[in-house]
């Protein structure tokens, strides 16, 4: 990451300084060439009008003029005749010699030219000197040292280089600090995830960043908490199952031993003990049946037999089976369901789930209380509510009652015959039907369970 940041910031700088040099060189070259061409043409015009080439008596003045111009332009000036012979040179070096270079030949053919000769670091600019009759009577050549510009560019690129190095160092420091700011927490995250993966479910990530890494850390912590709680609830479940089965087994053992140890016992005693043993066996059977139902619900693939189900009819048949129970306790059991509500459901599972709720309501309501079952619906959902006037459930216990084997403090020791699995079954069944369940209750003043189940969407409605 450090390397990446570095490249991203360093490479553009290098490219920038390199292109800058080329751009500047082209700029100076173009400007100078144009300027020199202009000056050469101007000079050629002056030479023509002053008759410097035709009047030999003016040659001293001519050279003097060129010298002045040369100082002004900081360029060497060479004048040539039509035969390409140097007739005046402000450096004096070439006077009398024949000078054959492309710019001079161009000028003698009537076209002015200006070019940079990079090997010598000079710009040659030429212009034709016209004769009186329209012919070309000579040429003027300006030689301008471009090395100054080269020096300037060299010193500029040196400055660029220094600047690039300084900026790179600053960027490197900033990037190092920020990347370690990101990488250190990340490697801490990775360490924690490894520990969690190795089975240390108590491990938590300690990341205080407020950025995405902090969010990730939090998510990992939540996941670890969930794993830990799943893990502990699994072992709790096994210990609960063992415990729940052990209690009736111990009773059976005590009961059977007491009969076995008695040589002669009255028949009524046998009967009574056997009845007790029988009811303990019933209890174990109930627990095992409930556990089997739960296992089936957990194993979603085991198949859920969905069919169009009329909720009102299901509720009516549940009422029929539970009515005798309510009657024994003198509880008023009512159903309010004026419309048929069709949902897609596994009727057997749903029957058991709702029965559990109504059965509980009767179980945990003292005699002469009221249990009211209501069915309502809107476009999307059906709502079944089971309200009782019983002992209620405290706020603290409400979230736990759907856990397997959970029984509230008030009911734990009671002989209600519950297994603590009923609500867990109801909860799983409702989830299996894509619904939800909630409880509204205040300790001592009844409880209302509300089940929401999605209704079957009529295909005609969707059109
Ligand atoms: P159980 O077999 O004990 O009834 P459930 O899973 O059906 O097990 O219920 C769990 C616990 O929730 C019960 O033991 C009871 O303490 C509490 N509970 C359930 N329904 C009610 C209710 N209608 N009123 C008060 N408490 C209830």
Short mmCIF file of C-alpha atoms and ligand atoms in Angstrom, two decimals:
data_model
loop_
_atom_site.label_atom_id
_atom_site.label_comp_id
_atom_site.label_asym_id
_atom_site.label_seq_id
_atom_site.Cartn_x
_atom_site.Cartn_y
_atom_site.Cartn_z
CA UNK A 1 0.00 0.00 0.00
CA UNK A 2 2.88 2.28 0.91
CA UNK A 3 4.53 1.45 -2.40
CA UNK A 4 1.32 2.07 -4.31
CA UNK A 5 0.77 5.50 -2.76
CA UNK A 6 4.37 6.36 -3.41
CA UNK A 7 4.17 5.41 -7.09
CA UNK A 8 0.87 7.25 -7.51
CA UNK A 9 2.34 10.47 -6.19
CA UNK A 10 5.90 10.17 -7.47
CA UNK A 11 5.30 9.15 -11.08
CA UNK A 12 3.12 12.16 -12.00
CA UNK A 13 5.74 14.49 -10.55
CA UNK A 14 8.50 12.98 -12.68
CA UNK A 15 6.30 13.04 -15.78
CA UNK A 16 5.35 16.63 -15.05
CA UNK A 17 8.90 17.88 -14.71
CA UNK A 18 10.04 15.99 -17.83
CA UNK A 19 7.21 17.32 -20.03
CA UNK A 20 7.73 20.79 -18.57
CA UNK A 21 11.30 20.80 -19.89
CA UNK A 22 10.26 19.73 -23.36
CA UNK A 23 7.45 22.27 -23.43
CA UNK A 24 9.74 25.08 -22.29
CA UNK A 25 12.43 24.14 -24.83
CA UNK A 26 9.89 24.13 -27.67
CA UNK A 27 8.50 27.41 -26.50
CA UNK A 28 11.88 29.16 -26.40
CA UNK A 29 12.93 27.63 -29.68
CA UNK A 30 9.77 28.77 -31.47
CA UNK A 31 9.90 32.23 -30.06
CA UNK A 32 13.55 32.75 -30.86
CA UNK A 33 13.27 31.36 -34.38
CA UNK A 34 10.37 33.66 -35.19
CA UNK A 35 12.05 36.66 -33.68
CA UNK A 36 15.34 35.99 -35.49
CA UNK A 37 13.53 35.49 -38.82
CA UNK A 38 11.81 38.80 -38.32
CA UNK A 39 15.10 40.52 -37.47
CA UNK A 40 16.88 38.91 -40.44
CA UNK A 41 14.18 40.11 -42.83
CA UNK A 42 14.26 43.58 -41.34
CA UNK A 43 18.04 43.69 -41.66
CA UNK A 44 17.90 42.44 -45.26
CA UNK A 45 15.48 45.30 -46.03
CA UNK A 46 17.82 47.88 -44.46
CA UNK A 47 20.80 46.50 -46.39
CA UNK A 48 18.87 46.79 -49.64
CA UNK A 49 17.67 50.36 -49.09
CA UNK A 50 21.10 51.48 -47.85
CA UNK A 51 22.74 50.03 -50.99
CA UNK A 52 25.36 48.38 -48.79
CA UNK A 53 25.91 45.54 -51.26
CA UNK A 54 26.13 47.66 -54.39
CA UNK A 55 28.21 50.53 -53.11
CA UNK A 56 31.69 49.30 -52.01
CA UNK A 57 32.52 52.70 -50.44
CA UNK A 58 29.95 52.01 -47.74
CA UNK A 59 31.54 48.74 -46.60
CA UNK A 60 33.05 50.22 -43.40
CA UNK A 61 29.75 51.76 -42.40
CA UNK A 62 28.02 48.51 -43.29
CA UNK A 63 30.23 46.49 -40.95
CA UNK A 64 29.79 49.05 -38.24
CA UNK A 65 25.99 48.85 -38.60
CA UNK A 66 26.10 45.07 -38.43
CA UNK A 67 28.28 45.19 -35.30
CA UNK A 68 25.77 47.45 -33.57
CA UNK A 69 22.90 45.21 -34.57
CA UNK A 70 24.85 42.17 -33.42
CA UNK A 71 25.25 43.62 -29.94
CA UNK A 72 21.59 44.58 -29.86
CA UNK A 73 20.42 41.10 -30.88
CA UNK A 74 23.17 39.21 -29.04
CA UNK A 75 23.62 37.27 -32.28
CA UNK A 76 26.44 36.90 -34.75
CA UNK A 77 25.55 38.43 -38.12
CA UNK A 78 26.95 37.22 -41.42
CA UNK A 79 26.22 38.85 -44.77
CA UNK A 80 26.77 36.88 -47.97
CA UNK A 81 26.69 37.73 -51.66
CA UNK A 82 24.75 35.83 -54.28
CA UNK A 83 27.65 33.36 -54.60
CA UNK A 84 27.36 32.42 -50.97
CA UNK A 85 30.59 34.19 -50.17
CA UNK A 86 30.86 35.96 -46.81
CA UNK A 87 31.25 39.68 -47.31
CA UNK A 88 30.80 40.72 -43.71
CA UNK A 89 30.97 38.79 -40.44
CA UNK A 90 30.58 40.44 -37.06
CA UNK A 91 32.97 37.79 -35.70
CA UNK A 92 35.36 38.51 -38.57
CA UNK A 93 36.20 34.79 -38.73
CA UNK A 94 34.54 33.76 -41.99
CA UNK A 95 35.06 36.86 -44.14
CA UNK A 96 35.86 35.93 -47.73
CA UNK A 97 34.95 32.25 -47.31
CA UNK A 98 32.18 30.43 -49.09
CA UNK A 99 29.57 29.35 -46.58
CA UNK A 100 27.28 26.51 -47.57
CA UNK A 101 24.62 25.75 -45.02
CA UNK A 102 20.93 24.96 -45.72
CA UNK A 103 19.58 28.23 -44.36
CA UNK A 104 21.91 30.28 -46.63
CA UNK A 105 21.01 28.21 -49.69
CA UNK A 106 17.30 28.64 -48.86
CA UNK A 107 17.72 32.37 -48.53
CA UNK A 108 19.60 32.66 -51.81
CA UNK A 109 16.73 30.81 -53.44
CA UNK A 110 14.38 33.42 -52.02
CA UNK A 111 12.97 31.71 -48.92
CA UNK A 112 13.86 32.80 -45.45
CA UNK A 113 14.54 29.98 -42.94
CA UNK A 114 15.22 29.54 -39.25
CA UNK A 115 16.29 26.29 -37.55
CA UNK A 116 17.78 25.12 -34.31
CA UNK A 117 20.96 23.09 -34.77
CA UNK A 118 20.97 21.10 -31.63
CA UNK A 119 24.45 19.61 -32.08
CA UNK A 120 26.02 23.05 -31.90
CA UNK A 121 23.33 24.61 -29.76
CA UNK A 122 22.65 27.44 -32.21
CA UNK A 123 19.72 28.85 -34.14
CA UNK A 124 20.47 29.82 -37.73
CA UNK A 125 18.05 32.34 -39.25
CA UNK A 126 18.42 33.62 -42.79
CA UNK A 127 16.75 36.08 -45.14
CA UNK A 128 17.29 36.99 -48.75
CA UNK A 129 18.63 40.44 -49.66
CA UNK A 130 16.78 41.55 -52.78
CA UNK A 131 18.56 43.32 -55.63
CA UNK A 132 17.14 46.32 -57.41
CA UNK A 133 15.68 44.30 -60.27
CA UNK A 134 13.86 41.74 -58.23
CA UNK A 135 16.74 39.23 -58.23
CA UNK A 136 18.36 37.93 -55.04
CA UNK A 137 21.62 39.76 -54.57
CA UNK A 138 22.69 38.14 -51.29
CA UNK A 139 21.67 36.73 -47.93
CA UNK A 140 21.86 37.62 -44.29
CA UNK A 141 22.46 34.97 -41.62
CA UNK A 142 21.87 35.44 -37.92
CA UNK A 143 23.59 32.93 -35.63
CA UNK A 144 22.06 32.88 -32.20
CA UNK A 145 23.54 30.88 -29.33
CA UNK A 146 20.81 28.71 -27.85
CA UNK A 147 23.09 27.39 -25.12
CA UNK A 148 21.82 30.02 -22.73
CA UNK A 149 18.37 28.50 -23.01
CA UNK A 150 19.87 25.06 -22.61
CA UNK A 151 21.61 26.22 -19.47
CA UNK A 152 18.40 27.72 -18.18
CA UNK A 153 16.53 24.49 -18.87
CA UNK A 154 19.27 22.44 -17.24
CA UNK A 155 19.17 24.54 -14.12
CA UNK A 156 15.36 24.36 -14.16
CA UNK A 157 15.38 20.59 -14.39
CA UNK A 158 17.91 20.50 -11.59
CA UNK A 159 15.48 22.55 -9.50
CA UNK A 160 12.65 20.23 -10.53
CA UNK A 161 14.73 17.27 -9.44
CA UNK A 162 15.41 18.74 -6.02
CA UNK A 163 11.75 19.72 -5.67
CA UNK A 164 10.64 16.24 -6.72
CA UNK A 165 12.90 14.64 -4.16
CA UNK A 166 11.64 16.94 -1.39
CA UNK A 167 7.98 16.40 -2.32
CA UNK A 168 8.56 12.65 -2.56
CA UNK A 169 10.09 12.55 0.88
CA UNK A 170 7.20 14.55 2.33
CA UNK A 171 4.68 12.30 0.56
CA UNK A 172 6.55 9.21 1.72
CA UNK A 173 6.38 10.39 5.33
CA UNK A 174 2.68 11.27 5.12
CA UNK A 175 1.86 8.01 3.35
CA UNK A 176 3.90 6.02 5.86
CA UNK A 177 2.05 7.57 8.76
CA UNK A 178 -1.43 7.22 7.21
CA UNK A 179 -0.87 3.72 5.87
CA UNK A 180 0.38 2.47 9.20
CA UNK A 181 -2.71 4.09 10.66
CA UNK A 182 -4.78 1.78 8.46
CA UNK A 183 -2.56 -1.26 8.36
CA UNK A 184 -1.90 -1.59 12.08
CA UNK A 185 -5.61 -1.87 12.99
CA UNK A 186 -6.11 -4.19 10.00
CA UNK A 187 -3.43 -6.57 11.16
CA UNK A 188 -4.95 -6.47 14.63
CA UNK A 189 -8.28 -7.43 13.03
CA UNK A 190 -6.64 -10.31 11.21
CA UNK A 191 -5.02 -11.55 14.44
CA UNK A 192 -8.36 -11.51 16.21
CA UNK A 193 -10.15 -13.28 13.36
CA UNK A 194 -7.47 -16.00 13.42
CA UNK A 195 -7.96 -16.47 17.15
CA UNK A 196 -11.74 -16.67 16.72
CA UNK A 197 -11.31 -19.15 13.87
CA UNK A 198 -9.06 -21.23 16.11
CA UNK A 199 -11.93 -21.50 18.58
CA UNK A 200 -11.17 -18.74 21.05
CA UNK A 201 -14.70 -17.33 20.98
CA UNK A 202 -14.05 -14.92 23.84
CA UNK A 203 -11.61 -12.96 21.67
CA UNK A 204 -12.78 -9.41 20.82
CA UNK A 205 -11.32 -6.91 18.41
CA UNK A 206 -10.09 -3.72 20.00
CA UNK A 207 -10.38 -1.13 17.25
CA UNK A 208 -11.40 2.38 18.17
CA UNK A 209 -11.27 3.85 14.63
CA UNK A 210 -14.43 5.60 13.53
CA UNK A 211 -13.83 4.69 9.87
CA UNK A 212 -14.72 1.55 7.87
CA UNK A 213 -12.16 -0.44 9.83
CA UNK A 214 -13.95 0.46 13.06
CA UNK A 215 -17.24 -0.68 11.51
CA UNK A 216 -15.61 -3.92 10.39
CA UNK A 217 -14.18 -4.44 13.88
CA UNK A 218 -17.61 -3.97 15.41
CA UNK A 219 -19.14 -6.42 12.95
CA UNK A 220 -16.50 -8.99 13.87
CA UNK A 221 -17.21 -8.47 17.56
CA UNK A 222 -20.92 -8.96 16.99
CA UNK A 223 -20.19 -12.11 15.03
CA UNK A 224 -17.92 -13.42 17.79
CA UNK A 225 -20.60 -12.69 20.39
CA UNK A 226 -23.15 -14.57 18.33
CA UNK A 227 -20.79 -17.51 17.89
CA UNK A 228 -20.05 -17.52 21.59
CA UNK A 229 -23.70 -17.40 22.51
CA UNK A 230 -24.56 -20.13 19.97
CA UNK A 231 -21.78 -22.21 21.40
CA UNK A 232 -22.90 -21.75 24.98
CA UNK A 233 -26.57 -22.21 24.13
CA UNK A 234 -25.69 -25.48 22.40
CA UNK A 235 -23.97 -26.86 25.47
CA UNK A 236 -26.69 -25.39 27.66
CA UNK A 237 -29.24 -27.17 25.47
CA UNK A 238 -27.52 -30.53 25.86
CA UNK A 239 -27.27 -30.08 29.61
CA UNK A 240 -30.91 -28.98 29.75
CA UNK A 241 -32.04 -32.03 27.80
CA UNK A 242 -30.08 -34.31 30.09
CA UNK A 243 -31.42 -32.58 33.14
CA UNK A 244 -35.03 -32.62 31.96
CA UNK A 245 -34.82 -36.33 31.21
CA UNK A 246 -32.95 -37.13 34.39
CA UNK A 247 -35.66 -35.81 36.69
CA UNK A 248 -38.43 -38.19 35.53
CA UNK A 249 -35.89 -41.02 35.35
CA UNK A 250 -34.88 -40.51 38.98
CA UNK A 251 -38.54 -40.44 40.01
CA UNK A 252 -39.14 -43.66 38.14
CA UNK A 253 -36.12 -45.23 39.79
CA UNK A 254 -37.17 -44.18 43.28
CA UNK A 255 -40.74 -45.36 42.70
CA UNK A 256 -39.77 -48.72 41.23
CA UNK A 257 -37.16 -49.35 43.92
CA UNK A 258 -39.60 -48.66 46.69
CA UNK A 259 -41.96 -51.26 45.25
CA UNK A 260 -39.16 -53.76 44.69
CA UNK A 261 -37.89 -53.39 48.26
CA UNK A 262 -41.26 -54.12 49.76
CA UNK A 263 -41.97 -57.81 50.03
CA UNK A 264 -45.62 -57.43 50.54
CA UNK A 265 -47.31 -54.25 49.59
CA UNK A 266 -51.00 -53.56 49.26
CA UNK A 267 -52.33 -53.60 45.71
CA UNK A 268 -53.45 -49.96 45.92
CA UNK A 269 -49.87 -48.94 46.60
CA UNK A 270 -48.66 -50.83 43.52
CA UNK A 271 -51.34 -49.13 41.47
CA UNK A 272 -50.55 -45.71 42.82
CA UNK A 273 -46.80 -46.09 42.22
CA UNK A 274 -47.34 -47.50 38.75
CA UNK A 275 -49.61 -44.57 37.95
CA UNK A 276 -46.88 -42.20 39.05
CA UNK A 277 -44.35 -44.10 36.96
CA UNK A 278 -46.76 -43.93 34.07
CA UNK A 279 -47.12 -40.18 34.30
CA UNK A 280 -43.35 -39.73 34.49
CA UNK A 281 -43.06 -41.79 31.33
CA UNK A 282 -45.72 -39.56 29.74
CA UNK A 283 -43.65 -36.55 30.70
CA UNK A 284 -40.53 -38.02 29.13
CA UNK A 285 -42.50 -38.91 26.04
CA UNK A 286 -43.72 -35.30 25.83
CA UNK A 287 -40.21 -33.94 26.11
CA UNK A 288 -38.90 -36.32 23.49
CA UNK A 289 -41.81 -35.54 21.14
CA UNK A 290 -41.22 -31.81 21.56
CA UNK A 291 -37.51 -32.26 20.94
CA UNK A 292 -38.24 -34.25 17.81
CA UNK A 293 -40.59 -31.51 16.57
CA UNK A 294 -37.88 -28.93 17.17
CA UNK A 295 -35.22 -30.96 15.41
CA UNK A 296 -37.55 -31.30 12.43
CA UNK A 297 -38.16 -27.54 12.42
CA UNK A 298 -34.43 -26.85 12.63
CA UNK A 299 -33.77 -29.10 9.71
CA UNK A 300 -35.54 -26.97 7.13
CA UNK A 301 -34.74 -29.34 4.32
CA UNK A 302 -36.73 -32.07 6.05
CA UNK A 303 -39.62 -30.60 4.20
CA UNK A 304 -42.39 -28.27 5.00
CA UNK A 305 -45.66 -29.31 3.53
CA UNK A 306 -47.13 -26.01 2.31
CA UNK A 307 -50.78 -25.92 1.33
CA UNK A 308 -53.45 -23.26 1.13
CA UNK A 309 -54.68 -23.16 4.69
CA UNK A 310 -57.74 -21.46 6.06
CA UNK A 311 -56.54 -19.94 9.32
CA UNK A 312 -60.05 -19.49 10.65
CA UNK A 313 -60.74 -23.21 10.26
CA UNK A 314 -57.43 -24.11 11.94
CA UNK A 315 -58.29 -21.86 14.88
CA UNK A 316 -61.78 -23.36 15.19
CA UNK A 317 -60.41 -26.89 15.38
CA UNK A 318 -57.74 -25.86 17.92
CA UNK A 319 -60.51 -24.30 20.03
CA UNK A 320 -62.41 -27.56 19.91
CA UNK A 321 -59.51 -29.59 21.23
CA UNK A 322 -58.60 -27.10 23.96
CA UNK A 323 -62.09 -26.19 25.07
CA UNK A 324 -62.29 -29.06 27.62
CA UNK A 325 -59.02 -27.86 29.25
CA UNK A 326 -60.43 -24.35 29.65
CA UNK A 327 -63.67 -25.72 30.97
CA UNK A 328 -61.93 -27.70 33.73
CA UNK A 329 -60.42 -24.43 34.99
CA UNK A 330 -63.61 -22.51 34.44
CA UNK A 331 -61.83 -20.24 31.95
CA UNK A 332 -63.81 -18.37 29.33
CA UNK A 333 -62.21 -19.28 25.97
CA UNK A 334 -63.40 -17.21 23.00
CA UNK A 335 -62.54 -16.91 19.31
CA UNK A 336 -63.13 -13.79 17.28
CA UNK A 337 -62.64 -14.52 13.57
CA UNK A 338 -65.24 -13.22 11.16
CA UNK A 339 -63.44 -13.81 7.87
CA UNK A 340 -61.68 -16.69 6.22
CA UNK A 341 -57.98 -15.89 5.90
CA UNK A 342 -55.98 -18.05 3.53
CA UNK A 343 -52.26 -18.48 3.96
CA UNK A 344 -49.74 -20.96 2.62
CA UNK A 345 -48.82 -23.12 5.57
CA UNK A 346 -47.91 -26.52 6.86
CA UNK A 347 -51.17 -27.12 8.65
CA UNK A 348 -49.92 -29.75 11.11
CA UNK A 349 -46.99 -27.63 12.23
CA UNK A 350 -49.09 -24.50 12.45
CA UNK A 351 -51.77 -26.32 14.43
CA UNK A 352 -49.18 -27.33 17.02
CA UNK A 353 -47.63 -23.85 17.14
CA UNK A 354 -50.90 -22.00 17.79
CA UNK A 355 -52.13 -24.73 20.16
CA UNK A 356 -49.02 -24.15 22.26
CA UNK A 357 -49.93 -20.47 22.65
CA UNK A 358 -53.54 -21.13 23.63
CA UNK A 359 -52.56 -24.06 25.82
CA UNK A 360 -50.09 -21.79 27.65
CA UNK A 361 -52.70 -19.06 28.02
CA UNK A 362 -55.04 -21.56 29.71
CA UNK A 363 -52.20 -23.06 31.78
CA UNK A 364 -50.91 -19.74 33.10
CA UNK A 365 -54.31 -18.17 33.79
CA UNK A 366 -55.93 -18.78 37.16
CA UNK A 367 -59.45 -20.26 37.24
CA UNK A 368 -62.29 -18.04 36.08
CA UNK A 369 -60.00 -16.00 33.86
CA UNK A 370 -60.48 -15.17 30.19
CA UNK A 371 -58.54 -16.31 27.13
CA UNK A 372 -59.40 -14.47 23.94
CA UNK A 373 -58.19 -15.55 20.52
CA UNK A 374 -58.55 -13.09 17.62
CA UNK A 375 -57.87 -13.42 13.89
CA UNK A 376 -57.43 -10.28 11.80
CA UNK A 377 -55.76 -9.48 8.51
CA UNK A 378 -54.70 -6.76 6.12
CA UNK A 379 -53.50 -7.01 2.52
CA UNK A 380 -50.21 -8.57 3.41
CA UNK A 381 -50.51 -10.24 6.77
CA UNK A 382 -52.71 -12.26 9.03
CA UNK A 383 -52.53 -11.51 12.74
CA UNK A 384 -53.49 -14.07 15.38
CA UNK A 385 -53.54 -12.78 18.89
CA UNK A 386 -53.92 -14.87 22.04
CA UNK A 387 -54.68 -12.71 25.08
CA UNK A 388 -55.13 -14.00 28.60
CA UNK A 389 -55.76 -12.56 32.04
CA UNK A 390 -53.15 -14.73 33.69
CA UNK A 391 -49.94 -14.31 35.65
CA UNK A 392 -48.12 -12.39 32.90
CA UNK A 393 -44.41 -12.30 32.10
CA UNK A 394 -41.92 -9.72 33.42
CA UNK A 395 -40.09 -7.43 30.97
CA UNK A 396 -36.75 -9.11 31.75
CA UNK A 397 -38.08 -12.56 31.02
CA UNK A 398 -39.96 -11.70 27.84
CA UNK A 399 -36.96 -12.02 25.50
CA UNK A 400 -36.02 -15.41 27.00
CA UNK A 401 -39.31 -17.27 26.91
CA UNK A 402 -38.77 -18.42 23.31
CA UNK A 403 -35.51 -20.13 24.31
CA UNK A 404 -35.50 -23.90 24.60
CA UNK A 405 -36.33 -25.18 28.09
CA UNK A 406 -36.76 -21.68 29.43
CA UNK A 407 -39.45 -21.37 32.05
CA UNK A 408 -40.06 -18.23 34.07
CA UNK A 409 -39.24 -18.10 37.78
CA UNK A 410 -42.91 -18.15 38.62
CA UNK A 411 -43.71 -21.30 36.68
CA UNK A 412 -40.46 -23.25 37.02
CA UNK A 413 -41.40 -25.11 40.18
CA UNK A 414 -45.04 -25.42 39.42
CA UNK A 415 -46.53 -28.69 38.46
CA UNK A 416 -47.96 -27.40 35.19
CA UNK A 417 -46.33 -30.25 33.34
CA UNK A 418 -44.65 -27.94 30.86
CA UNK A 419 -41.44 -28.84 29.07
CA UNK A 420 -40.24 -25.31 28.34
CA UNK A 421 -40.12 -26.26 24.66
CA UNK A 422 -43.59 -25.15 23.53
CA UNK A 423 -42.75 -21.52 22.74
CA UNK A 424 -39.48 -22.54 21.09
CA UNK A 425 -41.51 -24.77 18.76
CA UNK A 426 -44.02 -21.99 18.11
CA UNK A 427 -41.22 -19.50 17.41
CA UNK A 428 -39.41 -21.81 14.97
CA UNK A 429 -42.66 -22.66 13.19
CA UNK A 430 -43.61 -19.01 12.76
CA UNK A 431 -40.14 -18.21 11.36
CA UNK A 432 -40.43 -21.17 9.01
CA UNK A 433 -43.59 -19.52 7.64
CA UNK A 434 -41.77 -16.18 7.21
CA UNK A 435 -43.78 -14.65 10.02
CA UNK A 436 -42.95 -13.13 13.38
CA UNK A 437 -44.11 -13.42 16.95
CA UNK A 438 -44.11 -10.97 19.83
CA UNK A 439 -45.40 -10.83 23.34
CA UNK A 440 -46.98 -7.92 25.18
CA UNK A 441 -47.29 -8.44 28.89
CA UNK A 442 -47.00 -6.97 32.34
CA UNK A 443 -46.20 -9.17 35.25
CA UNK A 444 -49.40 -10.08 37.07
CA UNK A 445 -51.82 -8.72 34.51
CA UNK A 446 -52.01 -11.16 31.65
CA UNK A 447 -50.10 -11.74 28.45
CA UNK A 448 -50.89 -11.24 24.76
CA UNK A 449 -49.01 -13.15 22.09
CA UNK A 450 -49.32 -11.79 18.55
CA UNK A 451 -48.35 -13.92 15.58
CA UNK A 452 -47.96 -12.33 12.16
CA UNK A 453 -48.08 -14.57 9.10
CA UNK A 454 -47.93 -13.39 5.48
CA UNK A 455 -51.18 -14.07 3.62
CA UNK A 456 -51.19 -15.83 0.29
CA UNK A 457 -50.90 -13.17 -2.40
CA UNK A 458 -53.65 -13.67 -4.90
CA UNK A 459 -52.01 -13.69 -8.33
CA UNK A 460 -54.95 -11.76 -9.78
CA UNK A 461 -54.21 -8.92 -7.33
CA UNK A 462 -50.72 -8.52 -8.66
CA UNK A 463 -51.78 -7.92 -12.21
P1 LIG B 1 -43.91 -24.59 29.00
O1 LIG B 1 -43.96 -25.98 28.53
O2 LIG B 1 -43.24 -24.42 30.31
O3 LIG B 1 -45.22 -23.89 28.94
P2 LIG B 1 -43.22 -22.81 26.91
O4 LIG B 1 -42.04 -22.76 26.04
O5 LIG B 1 -44.54 -22.99 26.27
O6 LIG B 1 -42.93 -23.90 27.99
O7 LIG B 1 -43.24 -21.48 27.73
C1 LIG B 1 -42.07 -21.05 28.35
C2 LIG B 1 -42.39 -20.25 29.60
O8 LIG B 1 -42.97 -19.01 29.25
C3 LIG B 1 -43.40 -20.91 30.47
O9 LIG B 1 -42.80 -21.81 31.33
C4 LIG B 1 -43.97 -19.71 31.21
O10 LIG B 1 -43.12 -19.39 32.30
C5 LIG B 1 -43.92 -18.61 30.24
N1 LIG B 1 -45.21 -18.40 29.56
C6 LIG B 1 -45.59 -18.87 28.36
N2 LIG B 1 -46.84 -18.45 28.04
C7 LIG B 1 -47.27 -17.71 29.08
C8 LIG B 1 -48.48 -17.00 29.37
N3 LIG B 1 -49.51 -16.98 28.51
N4 LIG B 1 -48.55 -16.33 30.55
C9 LIG B 1 -47.51 -16.33 31.41
N5 LIG B 1 -46.35 -16.98 31.19
C10 LIG B 1 -46.22 -17.66 30.05
#
